[in-house]
Amino acid sequence: MSIKNASIHGQWSSRWGFMLAAIGSAVGLGNIWRFPYLVGENGGGIFVLVYLACVLLVGIPIMIAEILLGRRGRQNPVNTMQSLANQESLSRHWGLLGWMGVGAGFIIVSYYSVIAGWTLAYIFRVGAGVFVDADVLVAKQVFVTLISDPEKLLAWHTIFIMLAVIVIARGVEKGLENTVKILMPMLFFLLLLMVAYAMSTEKFFEGLHYLFIPNQEHLANKDFFSDILLPALGQAFFSLSIGMGAIMAYGSYLSNKTSIVFSCFTIAIADTVVALLAGIAIFPIVFTYGLEPASGPGLIFMTLPIAFGQMPFGTFFGCLFFILLLFAAWTSAISLLEPAVAWAVENCNISRIKATAWVGILAWLFGLLTVLSLNHWAFSFQFAGVVKENGLFDLFDIVASNFLLPLGGLLIAVFAGWFMRKQSTLAELDIGNGWVYQCWYFAIRYIAPLGLLIIFLNAVGLF
Ligand code: TRP
């Protein structure tokens, strides 16, 4: 097979193989941990509305472009960008886009793995019945005790990186399909169960209201651009796994027969539904128990265990929930490291196992910074009108998701919309020149780049 049609890492066995892996990448801590806490910090219903607009107008078009580039280039993001630039007679410096993605992947994985470590720890806390009939004070106490213990965090972080490394070393197409096929639907049903519990709480409608109805009051003292739009956009990139080459790498293992556009809508819808369900499950608990919506990254760890402590068979369901969340995080972390591993395999002439080991060690080392930033090295600063208390951890998260990912997205949009010949994108998408293509082409040429540019210029303080 020529390099044009197949990747050296193998191919997904079917359209579903790719779709499941991509959904596995998209659905993760971003939906269940990050989305609710950002909604709580950045204005409730308004944030949700802006987020949905970002997914539709910027996220989906860029996801289509990113997969398209990956499938056309058939290599890791660095080489893919170089070889596509070559095909279109452009500068090889487009490879830098791939490098930026590899770097962003390391930064994200470094703290992602620590949060996944919290999830691991909670499997055992909930399983041991720590939260049976617990109140808010107990829930807060358990959380604070965990994050102030660097040794425990380090142990969980190490275990999680090892889990990720094991699957990546075997090759993503072998490790992922079955995991996602079975566990994602289970996670989905457990979320429905939690929503059912939320319905039984006193303040269910207050929670719904907070989540879905934009409220002027939540805008007070907030700047629309920097406090709502920028974090909502960052969350759209983070949650859809776009802007850093993860989905590009997955796209490079995709067969030419699969419809990219159809896949992207499916992935985005699944991802959004999970995030909204998590929000519906969490905010009624927040209000019923008098928690602060803006409680920061600990929000789900301080709310959901209370619910498990109250519901029948809560210990069982709680345990199961955190196990499933762990798997969701696992399938996401794998995609964050895949571009780096694929790069090492294709360029350093080493085996996949060796490449994975090196990448794993690097990611583990980076993670130490997050572990310490939660306790010994904690410092606080202000961003988007919110006081961030976890120093480097918050800083990494903000830099990666609000700046590196959207910047990667901007470059992807500009490359696909302005630098690639139209015939190339037409041929690769293979949906003809009808309205679907036209809508995408307009979004990728104008809406996404202009939107991103305006947000960036605002973020650096130009207006
Ligand atoms: N989307 C994942 C989540 O929501 C995280 C993730 C996986 C990611 N791969 C990514 C984020 C690539 C940005 C880029 O948990």
GROMACS .gro file of C-alpha atoms and ligand atoms in nm:
model
  478
    1MET     CA    1   0.000   0.000   0.000
    2SER     CA    2   0.129   0.343  -0.075
    3ILE     CA    3   0.174   0.597   0.200
    4LYS     CA    4  -0.107   0.795   0.043
    5ASN     CA    5  -0.374   0.544   0.132
    6ALA     CA    6  -0.263   0.392   0.456
    7SER     CA    7  -0.076   0.494   0.765
    8ILE     CA    8   0.211   0.289   0.903
    9HIS     CA    9   0.024   0.268   1.233
   10GLY     CA   10  -0.261   0.071   1.080
   11GLN     CA   11  -0.616   0.172   1.008
   12TRP     CA   12  -0.944   0.170   1.194
   13SER     CA   13  -1.126  -0.152   1.120
   14SER     CA   14  -1.446   0.025   1.025
   15ARG     CA   15  -1.611   0.360   1.024
   16TRP     CA   16  -1.728   0.283   1.376
   17GLY     CA   17  -1.372   0.217   1.486
   18PHE     CA   18  -1.278   0.573   1.410
   19MET     CA   19  -1.599   0.719   1.540
   20LEU     CA   20  -1.572   0.532   1.868
   21ALA     CA   21  -1.211   0.633   1.917
   22ALA     CA   22  -1.291   0.994   1.839
   23ILE     CA   23  -1.587   0.992   2.076
   24GLY     CA   24  -1.361   0.829   2.333
   25SER     CA   25  -1.118   1.114   2.284
   26ALA     CA   26  -1.381   1.386   2.302
   27VAL     CA   27  -1.584   1.256   2.594
   28GLY     CA   28  -1.376   1.277   2.908
   29LEU     CA   29  -1.300   1.491   3.207
   30GLY     CA   30  -1.366   1.791   2.985
   31ASN     CA   31  -1.737   1.714   2.980
   32ILE     CA   32  -1.796   1.597   3.332
   33TRP     CA   33  -1.530   1.778   3.534
   34ARG     CA   34  -1.434   2.090   3.339
   35PHE     CA   35  -1.761   2.196   3.175
   36PRO     CA   36  -1.970   2.221   3.495
   37TYR     CA   37  -1.704   2.406   3.690
   38LEU     CA   38  -1.652   2.660   3.412
   39VAL     CA   39  -2.028   2.710   3.383
   40GLY     CA   40  -2.028   2.782   3.756
   41GLU     CA   41  -1.735   3.023   3.734
   42ASN     CA   42  -1.830   3.205   3.418
   43GLY     CA   43  -2.192   3.303   3.421
   44GLY     CA   44  -2.424   2.999   3.403
   45GLY     CA   45  -2.676   3.005   3.118
   46ILE     CA   46  -2.494   3.270   2.918
   47PHE     CA   47  -2.179   3.063   2.919
   48VAL     CA   48  -2.371   2.754   2.807
   49LEU     CA   49  -2.534   2.941   2.520
   50VAL     CA   50  -2.207   3.091   2.401
   51TYR     CA   51  -2.042   2.751   2.437
   52LEU     CA   52  -2.303   2.587   2.213
   53ALA     CA   53  -2.255   2.860   1.953
   54CYS     CA   54  -1.877   2.806   1.963
   55VAL     CA   55  -1.920   2.432   1.909
   56LEU     CA   56  -2.147   2.481   1.612
   57LEU     CA   57  -1.984   2.774   1.436
   58VAL     CA   58  -1.617   2.720   1.512
   59GLY     CA   59  -1.570   2.375   1.666
   60ILE     CA   60  -1.740   2.154   1.408
   61PRO     CA   61  -1.592   2.327   1.100
   62ILE     CA   62  -1.244   2.307   1.251
   63MET     CA   63  -1.291   1.944   1.347
   64ILE     CA   64  -1.386   1.866   0.988
   65ALA     CA   65  -1.077   2.052   0.866
   66GLU     CA   66  -0.847   1.884   1.113
   67ILE     CA   67  -0.962   1.531   1.024
   68LEU     CA   68  -0.945   1.619   0.656
   69LEU     CA   69  -0.582   1.729   0.691
   70GLY     CA   70  -0.495   1.416   0.886
   71ARG     CA   71  -0.648   1.181   0.634
   72ARG     CA   72  -0.482   1.359   0.343
   73GLY     CA   73  -0.141   1.366   0.510
   74ARG     CA   74  -0.154   1.013   0.654
   75GLN     CA   75   0.123   1.078   0.907
   76ASN     CA   76   0.172   1.234   1.249
   77PRO     CA   77   0.065   1.600   1.267
   78VAL     CA   78   0.416   1.740   1.220
   79ASN     CA   79   0.492   1.537   0.906
   80THR     CA   80   0.135   1.567   0.785
   81MET     CA   81   0.153   1.946   0.785
   82GLN     CA   82   0.494   1.939   0.617
   83SER     CA   83   0.387   1.701   0.346
   84LEU     CA   84   0.057   1.880   0.280
   85ALA     CA   85   0.244   2.210   0.259
   86ASN     CA   86   0.473   2.040   0.012
   87GLN     CA   87   0.182   1.915  -0.200
   88GLU     CA   88   0.036   2.263  -0.211
   89SER     CA   89   0.379   2.423  -0.275
   90LEU     CA   90   0.385   2.604   0.058
   91SER     CA   91   0.652   2.655   0.322
   92ARG     CA   92   0.763   2.358   0.532
   93HIS     CA   93   0.724   2.580   0.835
   94TRP     CA   94   0.363   2.466   0.852
   95GLY     CA   95   0.516   2.172   1.037
   96LEU     CA   96   0.543   2.405   1.335
   97LEU     CA   97   0.167   2.376   1.373
   98GLY     CA   98   0.220   2.007   1.439
   99TRP     CA   99   0.491   2.084   1.693
  100MET     CA  100   0.273   2.328   1.875
  101GLY     CA  101   0.012   2.054   1.902
  102VAL     CA  102   0.260   1.803   2.039
  103GLY     CA  103   0.362   2.060   2.302
  104ALA     CA  104   0.001   2.142   2.391
  105GLY     CA  105  -0.068   1.771   2.426
  106PHE     CA  106   0.207   1.735   2.686
  107ILE     CA  107   0.088   2.037   2.879
  108ILE     CA  108  -0.272   1.915   2.886
  109VAL     CA  109  -0.184   1.556   2.973
  110SER     CA  110   0.031   1.677   3.261
  111TYR     CA  111  -0.267   1.803   3.457
  112TYR     CA  112  -0.529   1.583   3.293
  113SER     CA  113  -0.357   1.285   3.445
  114VAL     CA  114  -0.363   1.440   3.792
  115ILE     CA  115  -0.738   1.502   3.772
  116ALA     CA  116  -0.784   1.149   3.643
  117GLY     CA  117  -0.586   1.053   3.953
  118TRP     CA  118  -0.851   1.224   4.169
  119THR     CA  119  -1.107   1.011   3.988
  120LEU     CA  120  -0.912   0.696   4.071
  121ALA     CA  121  -0.886   0.799   4.434
  122TYR     CA  122  -1.261   0.863   4.448
  123ILE     CA  123  -1.342   0.512   4.327
  124PHE     CA  124  -1.199   0.390   4.655
  125ARG     CA  125  -1.335   0.670   4.874
  126VAL     CA  126  -1.689   0.619   4.747
  127GLY     CA  127  -1.648   0.242   4.751
  128ALA     CA  128  -1.544   0.249   5.116
  129GLY     CA  129  -1.868   0.424   5.203
  130VAL     CA  130  -1.698   0.748   5.311
  131PHE     CA  131  -1.987   0.953   5.175
  132VAL     CA  132  -2.283   0.762   5.313
  133ASP     CA  133  -2.515   1.036   5.442
  134ALA     CA  134  -2.228   1.283   5.417
  135ASP     CA  135  -2.298   1.655   5.415
  136VAL     CA  136  -2.120   1.933   5.231
  137LEU     CA  137  -1.861   1.974   5.502
  138VAL     CA  138  -1.754   1.612   5.484
  139ALA     CA  139  -1.745   1.623   5.104
  140LYS     CA  140  -1.527   1.935   5.108
  141GLN     CA  141  -1.304   1.791   5.374
  142VAL     CA  142  -1.236   1.469   5.182
  143PHE     CA  143  -1.149   1.666   4.870
  144VAL     CA  144  -0.917   1.912   5.041
  145THR     CA  145  -0.740   1.633   5.227
  146LEU     CA  146  -0.676   1.452   4.899
  147ILE     CA  147  -0.532   1.743   4.705
  148SER     CA  148  -0.312   1.860   4.990
  149ASP     CA  149  -0.134   1.526   4.996
  150PRO     CA  150   0.134   1.530   4.722
  151GLU     CA  151   0.237   1.170   4.781
  152LYS     CA  152  -0.111   1.035   4.721
  153LEU     CA  153  -0.157   1.257   4.415
  154LEU     CA  154   0.176   1.141   4.281
  155ALA     CA  155   0.085   0.776   4.324
  156TRP     CA  156  -0.249   0.815   4.143
  157HIS     CA  157  -0.091   1.024   3.868
  158THR     CA  158   0.174   0.756   3.816
  159ILE     CA  159  -0.085   0.480   3.793
  160PHE     CA  160  -0.290   0.674   3.542
  161ILE     CA  161   0.006   0.750   3.315
  162MET     CA  162   0.095   0.381   3.324
  163LEU     CA  163  -0.258   0.286   3.222
  164ALA     CA  164  -0.245   0.526   2.928
  165VAL     CA  165   0.098   0.406   2.821
  166ILE     CA  166  -0.011   0.041   2.815
  167VAL     CA  167  -0.288   0.108   2.563
  168ILE     CA  168  -0.088   0.347   2.346
  169ALA     CA  169   0.199   0.101   2.323
  170ARG     CA  170  -0.034  -0.161   2.171
  171GLY     CA  171  -0.157   0.081   1.906
  172VAL     CA  172  -0.472   0.282   1.941
  173GLU     CA  173  -0.685   0.084   1.702
  174LYS     CA  174  -0.648  -0.232   1.910
  175GLY     CA  175  -0.695  -0.078   2.250
  176LEU     CA  176  -0.984   0.155   2.199
  177GLU     CA  177  -1.276   0.017   2.008
  178ASN     CA  178  -1.418  -0.227   2.257
  179THR     CA  179  -1.354  -0.010   2.559
  180VAL     CA  180  -1.547   0.275   2.408
  181LYS     CA  181  -1.822   0.059   2.261
  182ILE     CA  182  -1.916  -0.091   2.596
  183LEU     CA  183  -1.824   0.166   2.854
  184MET     CA  184  -1.945   0.488   2.692
  185PRO     CA  185  -2.308   0.374   2.678
  186MET     CA  186  -2.277   0.266   3.041
  187LEU     CA  187  -2.145   0.607   3.140
  188PHE     CA  188  -2.432   0.761   2.954
  189PHE     CA  189  -2.690   0.556   3.144
  190LEU     CA  190  -2.530   0.634   3.476
  191LEU     CA  191  -2.548   1.001   3.391
  192LEU     CA  192  -2.919   0.955   3.324
  193LEU     CA  193  -2.950   0.793   3.664
  194MET     CA  194  -2.779   1.093   3.824
  195VAL     CA  195  -3.013   1.324   3.638
  196ALA     CA  196  -3.301   1.122   3.783
  197TYR     CA  197  -3.155   1.176   4.127
  198ALA     CA  198  -3.116   1.547   4.057
  199MET     CA  199  -3.487   1.558   3.970
  200SER     CA  200  -3.567   1.435   4.317
  201THR     CA  201  -3.379   1.720   4.483
  202GLU     CA  202  -3.556   2.029   4.604
  203LYS     CA  203  -3.382   2.272   4.373
  204PHE     CA  204  -3.394   2.080   4.046
  205PHE     CA  205  -3.557   2.365   3.859
  206GLU     CA  206  -3.325   2.622   4.004
  207GLY     CA  207  -3.036   2.416   3.869
  208LEU     CA  208  -3.194   2.386   3.525
  209HIS     CA  209  -3.269   2.754   3.524
  210TYR     CA  210  -2.911   2.837   3.612
  211LEU     CA  211  -2.782   2.615   3.334
  212PHE     CA  212  -3.014   2.709   3.050
  213ILE     CA  213  -3.155   3.054   3.107
  214PRO     CA  214  -2.913   3.340   3.049
  215ASN     CA  215  -2.937   3.576   3.341
  216GLN     CA  216  -2.828   3.938   3.334
  217GLU     CA  217  -2.718   3.918   3.695
  218HIS     CA  218  -2.452   3.664   3.612
  219LEU     CA  219  -2.304   3.912   3.371
  220ALA     CA  220  -2.255   4.173   3.640
  221ASN     CA  221  -1.886   4.259   3.682
  222LYS     CA  222  -1.798   4.038   3.388
  223ASP     CA  223  -1.653   4.134   3.056
  224PHE     CA  224  -1.832   3.944   2.781
  225PHE     CA  225  -1.525   3.885   2.566
  226SER     CA  226  -1.262   3.787   2.816
  227ASP     CA  227  -1.476   3.639   3.094
  228ILE     CA  228  -1.732   3.445   2.892
  229LEU     CA  229  -1.647   3.415   2.525
  230LEU     CA  230  -1.279   3.325   2.567
  231PRO     CA  231  -1.329   3.050   2.826
  232ALA     CA  232  -1.634   2.916   2.637
  233LEU     CA  233  -1.431   2.895   2.319
  234GLY     CA  234  -1.143   2.729   2.502
  235GLN     CA  235  -1.387   2.476   2.646
  236ALA     CA  236  -1.526   2.401   2.299
  237PHE     CA  237  -1.175   2.322   2.174
  238PHE     CA  238  -1.089   2.125   2.484
  239SER     CA  239  -1.406   1.921   2.488
  240LEU     CA  240  -1.404   1.838   2.117
  241SER     CA  241  -1.031   1.749   2.132
  242ILE     CA  242  -0.945   1.987   1.850
  243GLY     CA  243  -0.664   2.230   1.777
  244MET     CA  244  -0.365   2.017   1.875
  245GLY     CA  245  -0.347   1.733   1.626
  246ALA     CA  246  -0.507   1.457   1.834
  247ILE     CA  247  -0.800   1.423   1.600
  248MET     CA  248  -0.564   1.486   1.307
  249ALA     CA  249  -0.361   1.183   1.410
  250TYR     CA  250  -0.680   0.977   1.442
  251GLY     CA  251  -0.789   1.107   1.101
  252SER     CA  252  -0.466   0.979   0.951
  253TYR     CA  253  -0.575   0.623   1.030
  254LEU     CA  254  -0.915   0.676   0.869
  255SER     CA  255  -1.019   0.499   0.551
  256ASN     CA  256  -1.110   0.704   0.248
  257LYS     CA  257  -1.461   0.567   0.243
  258THR     CA  258  -1.574   0.723   0.569
  259SER     CA  259  -1.774   1.046   0.564
  260ILE     CA  260  -1.586   1.305   0.762
  261VAL     CA  261  -1.878   1.546   0.789
  262PHE     CA  262  -2.121   1.287   0.920
  263SER     CA  263  -1.863   1.159   1.171
  264CYS     CA  264  -1.794   1.509   1.303
  265PHE     CA  265  -2.157   1.585   1.371
  266THR     CA  266  -2.200   1.254   1.550
  267ILE     CA  267  -1.894   1.314   1.764
  268ALA     CA  268  -1.992   1.671   1.848
  269ILE     CA  269  -2.349   1.578   1.938
  270ALA     CA  270  -2.241   1.291   2.163
  271ASP     CA  271  -1.987   1.515   2.331
  272THR     CA  272  -2.232   1.798   2.390
  273VAL     CA  273  -2.509   1.573   2.522
  274VAL     CA  274  -2.274   1.424   2.781
  275ALA     CA  275  -2.161   1.769   2.897
  276LEU     CA  276  -2.517   1.897   2.930
  277LEU     CA  277  -2.627   1.585   3.119
  278ALA     CA  278  -2.338   1.636   3.360
  279GLY     CA  279  -2.451   1.994   3.413
  280ILE     CA  280  -2.812   1.887   3.473
  281ALA     CA  281  -2.697   1.628   3.726
  282ILE     CA  282  -2.468   1.864   3.915
  283PHE     CA  283  -2.629   2.207   3.952
  284PRO     CA  284  -2.945   2.097   4.134
  285ILE     CA  285  -2.715   1.936   4.392
  286VAL     CA  286  -2.507   2.253   4.411
  287PHE     CA  287  -2.813   2.461   4.497
  288THR     CA  288  -2.989   2.208   4.715
  289TYR     CA  289  -2.685   2.176   4.938
  290GLY     CA  290  -2.592   2.541   4.937
  291LEU     CA  291  -2.262   2.501   4.754
  292GLU     CA  292  -2.106   2.784   4.560
  293PRO     CA  293  -2.139   2.732   4.179
  294ALA     CA  294  -1.797   2.895   4.142
  295SER     CA  295  -1.623   2.635   4.357
  296GLY     CA  296  -1.355   2.571   4.096
  297PRO     CA  297  -1.200   2.244   3.981
  298GLY     CA  298  -1.325   2.054   4.286
  299LEU     CA  299  -1.691   2.112   4.200
  300ILE     CA  300  -1.791   1.763   4.084
  301PHE     CA  301  -1.584   1.597   4.354
  302MET     CA  302  -1.770   1.793   4.619
  303THR     CA  303  -2.120   1.749   4.474
  304LEU     CA  304  -2.164   1.408   4.317
  305PRO     CA  305  -2.044   1.208   4.621
  306ILE     CA  306  -2.316   1.375   4.829
  307ALA     CA  307  -2.573   1.245   4.582
  308PHE     CA  308  -2.426   0.896   4.599
  309GLY     CA  309  -2.435   0.913   4.977
  310GLN     CA  310  -2.810   0.972   4.965
  311MET     CA  311  -2.942   0.749   4.688
  312PRO     CA  312  -3.029   0.380   4.725
  313PHE     CA  313  -2.733   0.159   4.630
  314GLY     CA  314  -2.532   0.482   4.616
  315THR     CA  315  -2.205   0.317   4.709
  316PHE     CA  316  -2.236   0.078   4.417
  317PHE     CA  317  -2.347   0.341   4.166
  318GLY     CA  318  -2.090   0.590   4.291
  319CYS     CA  319  -1.811   0.342   4.254
  320LEU     CA  320  -1.929   0.250   3.907
  321PHE     CA  321  -1.960   0.615   3.808
  322PHE     CA  322  -1.602   0.700   3.899
  323ILE     CA  323  -1.478   0.383   3.728
  324LEU     CA  324  -1.655   0.486   3.409
  325LEU     CA  325  -1.525   0.841   3.440
  326LEU     CA  326  -1.179   0.692   3.473
  327PHE     CA  327  -1.227   0.504   3.145
  328ALA     CA  328  -1.355   0.818   2.976
  329ALA     CA  329  -1.043   1.003   3.093
  330TRP     CA  330  -0.827   0.713   2.984
  331THR     CA  331  -0.952   0.710   2.626
  332SER     CA  332  -0.899   1.088   2.612
  333ALA     CA  333  -0.548   1.087   2.753
  334ILE     CA  334  -0.447   0.833   2.492
  335SER     CA  335  -0.539   1.074   2.215
  336LEU     CA  336  -0.344   1.356   2.379
  337LEU     CA  337  -0.023   1.155   2.355
  338GLU     CA  338  -0.084   0.989   2.019
  339PRO     CA  339   0.065   1.273   1.807
  340ALA     CA  340   0.391   1.265   2.004
  341VAL     CA  341   0.414   0.886   1.986
  342ALA     CA  342   0.333   0.878   1.614
  343TRP     CA  343   0.596   1.146   1.553
  344ALA     CA  344   0.863   0.950   1.739
  345VAL     CA  345   0.780   0.626   1.558
  346GLU     CA  346   0.787   0.789   1.215
  347ASN     CA  347   1.096   1.002   1.264
  348CYS     CA  348   1.326   0.840   1.518
  349ASN     CA  349   1.327   0.490   1.382
  350ILE     CA  350   1.225   0.336   1.714
  351SER     CA  351   0.953   0.087   1.800
  352ARG     CA  352   0.610   0.195   1.913
  353ILE     CA  353   0.676   0.053   2.257
  354LYS     CA  354   0.998   0.252   2.301
  355ALA     CA  355   0.838   0.568   2.168
  356THR     CA  356   0.548   0.530   2.410
  357ALA     CA  357   0.783   0.473   2.702
  358TRP     CA  358   0.972   0.796   2.633
  359VAL     CA  359   0.657   0.996   2.585
  360GLY     CA  360   0.510   0.845   2.902
  361ILE     CA  361   0.814   0.939   3.108
  362LEU     CA  362   0.806   1.296   2.981
  363ALA     CA  363   0.434   1.328   3.051
  364TRP     CA  364   0.485   1.186   3.399
  365LEU     CA  365   0.761   1.438   3.474
  366PHE     CA  366   0.545   1.728   3.357
  367GLY     CA  367   0.268   1.602   3.582
  368LEU     CA  368   0.484   1.649   3.889
  369LEU     CA  369   0.446   2.023   3.843
  370THR     CA  370   0.069   1.994   3.871
  371VAL     CA  371   0.093   1.767   4.173
  372LEU     CA  372   0.300   2.024   4.358
  373SER     CA  373   0.102   2.322   4.235
  374LEU     CA  374  -0.201   2.192   4.427
  375ASN     CA  375  -0.024   2.208   4.761
  376HIS     CA  376   0.341   2.310   4.826
  377TRP     CA  377   0.372   2.544   4.529
  378ALA     CA  378   0.018   2.682   4.526
  379PHE     CA  379  -0.020   3.047   4.432
  380SER     CA  380  -0.318   3.242   4.312
  381PHE     CA  381  -0.387   3.481   4.029
  382GLN     CA  382  -0.685   3.625   3.851
  383PHE     CA  383  -0.814   3.520   3.511
  384ALA     CA  384  -1.146   3.589   3.337
  385GLY     CA  385  -1.267   3.766   3.648
  386VAL     CA  386  -1.211   3.458   3.863
  387VAL     CA  387  -0.948   3.401   4.130
  388LYS     CA  388  -0.752   3.088   4.040
  389GLU     CA  389  -0.591   2.926   4.340
  390ASN     CA  390  -0.389   2.641   4.201
  391GLY     CA  391  -0.092   2.819   4.048
  392LEU     CA  392   0.077   2.628   3.770
  393PHE     CA  393  -0.211   2.386   3.725
  394ASP     CA  394  -0.456   2.665   3.645
  395LEU     CA  395  -0.194   2.841   3.437
  396PHE     CA  396  -0.127   2.532   3.223
  397ASP     CA  397  -0.498   2.479   3.175
  398ILE     CA  398  -0.557   2.839   3.073
  399VAL     CA  399  -0.259   2.864   2.841
  400ALA     CA  400  -0.334   2.535   2.668
  401SER     CA  401  -0.708   2.555   2.628
  402ASN     CA  402  -0.766   2.926   2.585
  403PHE     CA  403  -0.460   3.006   2.378
  404LEU     CA  404  -0.270   2.712   2.227
  405LEU     CA  405  -0.576   2.516   2.111
  406PRO     CA  406  -0.756   2.814   1.955
  407LEU     CA  407  -0.429   2.924   1.793
  408GLY     CA  408  -0.386   2.574   1.651
  409GLY     CA  409  -0.748   2.593   1.533
  410LEU     CA  410  -0.691   2.929   1.369
  411LEU     CA  411  -0.392   2.796   1.176
  412ILE     CA  412  -0.583   2.483   1.074
  413ALA     CA  413  -0.871   2.699   0.948
  414VAL     CA  414  -0.641   2.933   0.759
  415PHE     CA  415  -0.451   2.643   0.605
  416ALA     CA  416  -0.761   2.451   0.496
  417GLY     CA  417  -0.962   2.756   0.394
  418TRP     CA  418  -0.704   2.984   0.236
  419PHE     CA  419  -0.381   2.799   0.161
  420MET     CA  420  -0.501   2.463   0.036
  421ARG     CA  421  -0.643   2.454  -0.312
  422LYS     CA  422  -1.018   2.424  -0.314
  423GLN     CA  423  -0.992   2.110  -0.530
  424SER     CA  424  -0.794   1.942  -0.256
  425THR     CA  425  -1.052   1.997   0.017
  426LEU     CA  426  -1.332   1.916  -0.226
  427ALA     CA  427  -1.165   1.589  -0.320
  428GLU     CA  428  -1.087   1.490   0.037
  429LEU     CA  429  -1.430   1.564   0.181
  430ASP     CA  430  -1.592   1.393  -0.115
  431ILE     CA  431  -1.940   1.532  -0.061
  432GLY     CA  432  -1.962   1.728  -0.386
  433ASN     CA  433  -1.990   2.103  -0.414
  434GLY     CA  434  -2.339   2.131  -0.264
  435TRP     CA  435  -2.466   2.337   0.026
  436VAL     CA  436  -2.298   2.124   0.293
  437TYR     CA  437  -1.958   2.190   0.142
  438GLN     CA  438  -2.042   2.556   0.086
  439CYS     CA  439  -2.146   2.602   0.449
  440TRP     CA  440  -1.825   2.439   0.570
  441TYR     CA  441  -1.615   2.640   0.327
  442PHE     CA  442  -1.770   2.965   0.441
  443ALA     CA  443  -1.728   2.876   0.808
  444ILE     CA  444  -1.367   2.770   0.769
  445ARG     CA  445  -1.269   3.070   0.555
  446TYR     CA  446  -1.455   3.345   0.737
  447ILE     CA  447  -1.646   3.263   1.052
  448ALA     CA  448  -1.383   3.056   1.233
  449PRO     CA  449  -1.072   3.262   1.150
  450LEU     CA  450  -1.237   3.599   1.204
  451GLY     CA  451  -1.406   3.487   1.522
  452LEU     CA  452  -1.082   3.349   1.659
  453LEU     CA  453  -0.885   3.655   1.555
  454ILE     CA  454  -1.125   3.893   1.725
  455ILE     CA  455  -1.115   3.690   2.044
  456PHE     CA  456  -0.735   3.677   2.039
  457LEU     CA  457  -0.690   4.045   1.974
  458ASN     CA  458  -0.924   4.114   2.259
  459ALA     CA  459  -0.741   3.872   2.486
  460VAL     CA  460  -0.408   4.045   2.429
  461GLY     CA  461  -0.581   4.371   2.507
  462LEU     CA  462  -0.598   4.534   2.163
  463PHE     CA  463  -0.954   4.649   2.217
  464TRP     N1  464  -1.164   1.617   2.498
  464TRP     C1  465  -1.110   1.552   2.613
  464TRP     C2  466  -1.204   1.577   2.730
  464TRP     O1  467  -1.302   1.643   2.713
  464TRP     C3  468  -0.970   1.595   2.643
  464TRP     C4  469  -0.882   1.583   2.524
  464TRP     C5  470  -0.845   1.467   2.463
  464TRP     C6  471  -0.829   1.687   2.448
  464TRP     N2  472  -0.769   1.496   2.352
  464TRP     C7  473  -0.758   1.629   2.340
  464TRP     C8  474  -0.834   1.824   2.460
  464TRP     C9  475  -0.695   1.709   2.247
  464TRP    C10  476  -0.772   1.902   2.367
  464TRP    C11  477  -0.704   1.846   2.260
  464TRP     O2  478  -1.181   1.530   2.837
   0.00000   0.00000   0.00000
